[in-house]
mmCIF file of C-alpha atoms in Angstrom:
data_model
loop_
_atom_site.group_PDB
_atom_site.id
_atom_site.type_symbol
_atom_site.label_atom_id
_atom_site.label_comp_id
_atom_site.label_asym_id
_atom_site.label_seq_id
_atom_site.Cartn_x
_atom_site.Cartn_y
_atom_site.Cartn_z
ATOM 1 C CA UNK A 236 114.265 123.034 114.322
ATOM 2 C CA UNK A 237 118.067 123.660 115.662
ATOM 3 C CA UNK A 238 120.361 121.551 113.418
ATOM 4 C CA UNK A 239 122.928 120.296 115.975
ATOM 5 C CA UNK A 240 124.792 117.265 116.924
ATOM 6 C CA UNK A 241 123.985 117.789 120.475
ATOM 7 C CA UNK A 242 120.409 118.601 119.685
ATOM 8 C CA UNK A 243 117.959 115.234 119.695
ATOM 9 C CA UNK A 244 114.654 115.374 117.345
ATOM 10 C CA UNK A 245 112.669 115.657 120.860
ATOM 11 C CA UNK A 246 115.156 117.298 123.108
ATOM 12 C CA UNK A 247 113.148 119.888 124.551
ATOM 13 C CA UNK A 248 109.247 121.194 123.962
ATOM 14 C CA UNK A 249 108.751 124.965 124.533
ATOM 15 C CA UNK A 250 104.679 125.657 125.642
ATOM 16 C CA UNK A 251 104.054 129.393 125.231
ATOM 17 C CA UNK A 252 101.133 130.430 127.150
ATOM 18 C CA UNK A 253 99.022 134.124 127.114
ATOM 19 C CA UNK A 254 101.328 135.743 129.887
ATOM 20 C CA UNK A 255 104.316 132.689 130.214
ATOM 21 C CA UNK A 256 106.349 130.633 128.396
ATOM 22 C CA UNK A 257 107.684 127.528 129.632
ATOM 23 C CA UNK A 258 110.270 124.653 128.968
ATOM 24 C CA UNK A 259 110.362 120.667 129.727
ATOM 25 C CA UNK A 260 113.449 118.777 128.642
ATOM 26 C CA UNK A 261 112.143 115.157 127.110
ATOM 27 C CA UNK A 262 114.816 113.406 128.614
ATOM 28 C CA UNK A 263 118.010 114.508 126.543
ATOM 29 C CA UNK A 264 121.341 113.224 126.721
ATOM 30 C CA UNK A 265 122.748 116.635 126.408
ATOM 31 C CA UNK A 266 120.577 118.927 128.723
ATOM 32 C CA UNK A 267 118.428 121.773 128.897
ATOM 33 C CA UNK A 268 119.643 124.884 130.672
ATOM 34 C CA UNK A 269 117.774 128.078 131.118
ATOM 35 C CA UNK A 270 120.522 130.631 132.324
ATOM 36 C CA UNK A 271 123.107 128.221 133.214
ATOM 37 C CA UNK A 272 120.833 125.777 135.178
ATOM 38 C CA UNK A 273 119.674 122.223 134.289
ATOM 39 C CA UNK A 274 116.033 121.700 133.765
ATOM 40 C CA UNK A 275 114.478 118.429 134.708
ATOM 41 C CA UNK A 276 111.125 119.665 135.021
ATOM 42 C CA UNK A 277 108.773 122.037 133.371
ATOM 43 C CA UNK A 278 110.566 125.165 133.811
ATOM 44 C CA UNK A 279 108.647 128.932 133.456
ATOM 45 C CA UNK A 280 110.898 130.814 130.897
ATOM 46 C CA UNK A 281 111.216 134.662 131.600
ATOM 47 C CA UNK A 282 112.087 137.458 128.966
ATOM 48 C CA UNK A 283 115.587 136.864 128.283
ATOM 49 C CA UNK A 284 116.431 134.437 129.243
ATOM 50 C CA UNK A 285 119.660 132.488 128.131
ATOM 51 C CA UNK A 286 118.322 128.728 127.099
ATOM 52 C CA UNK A 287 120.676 126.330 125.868
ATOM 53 C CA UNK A 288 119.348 123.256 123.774
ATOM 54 C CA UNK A 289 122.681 120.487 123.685
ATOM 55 C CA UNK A 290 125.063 122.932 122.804
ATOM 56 C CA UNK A 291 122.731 125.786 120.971
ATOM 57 C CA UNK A 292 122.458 128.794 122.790
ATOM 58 C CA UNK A 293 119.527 131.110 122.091
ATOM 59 C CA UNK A 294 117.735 133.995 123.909
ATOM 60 C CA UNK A 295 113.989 133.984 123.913
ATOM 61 C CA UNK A 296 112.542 137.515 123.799
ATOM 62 C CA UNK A 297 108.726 138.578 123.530
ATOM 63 C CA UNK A 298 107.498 140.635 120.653
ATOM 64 C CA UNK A 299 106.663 144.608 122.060
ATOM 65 C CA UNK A 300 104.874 144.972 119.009
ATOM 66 C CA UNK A 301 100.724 144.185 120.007
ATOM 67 C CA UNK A 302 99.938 142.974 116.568
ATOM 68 C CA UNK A 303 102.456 140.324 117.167
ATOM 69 C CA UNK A 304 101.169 137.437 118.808
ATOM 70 C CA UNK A 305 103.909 135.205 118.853
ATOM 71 C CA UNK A 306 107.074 134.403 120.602
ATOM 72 C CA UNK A 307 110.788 133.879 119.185
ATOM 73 C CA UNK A 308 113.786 132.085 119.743
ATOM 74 C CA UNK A 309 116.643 134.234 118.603
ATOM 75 C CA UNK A 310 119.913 132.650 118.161
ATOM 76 C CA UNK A 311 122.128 135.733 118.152
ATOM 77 C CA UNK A 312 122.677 135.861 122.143
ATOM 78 C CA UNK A 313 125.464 132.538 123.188
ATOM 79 C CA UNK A 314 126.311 132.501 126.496
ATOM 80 C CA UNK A 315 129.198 129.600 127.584
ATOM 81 C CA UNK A 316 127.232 126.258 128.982
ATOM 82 C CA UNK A 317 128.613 125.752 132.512
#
């Protein structure tokens, strides 16, 4: 969960798949972006990419490590919203 102003309760679903990840706004006020661009369909995510969620900026990043088997969100990456 992002705790934001700018972030609704369903602003955004992210579907990660064996070999892709992918992101669908649900209709937001404040937009999806995935590196700087506005998503208004399902959108295929690629490592690193800069996705911004309202105003929250995070970088999504795939594990390296094989007995990982999930995907993260980290938060430490901001890039300006255009």
């Amino acid at each position: 969960m992002l705790t934001s102003r700018t972030v609704s309760g369903r602003h955004a679903q992210l579907q990660v798949e064996a070999d892709a990840a992918f992101l669908e706004d649900l209709g937001s006020k404040n937009g999806t972006y995935v590196n700087g661009r506005r998503i208004t369909t399902r959108t295929r995510i690629l490592d690193h990419s800069v996705v911004m969620i309202g105003a929250v900026s995070v970088r999504l990043r795939r594990h390296e490590d094989s007995t990982e088997t999930t995907d993260t969100m980290d938060g430490s990456a901001a890039a300006p919203r255009p």
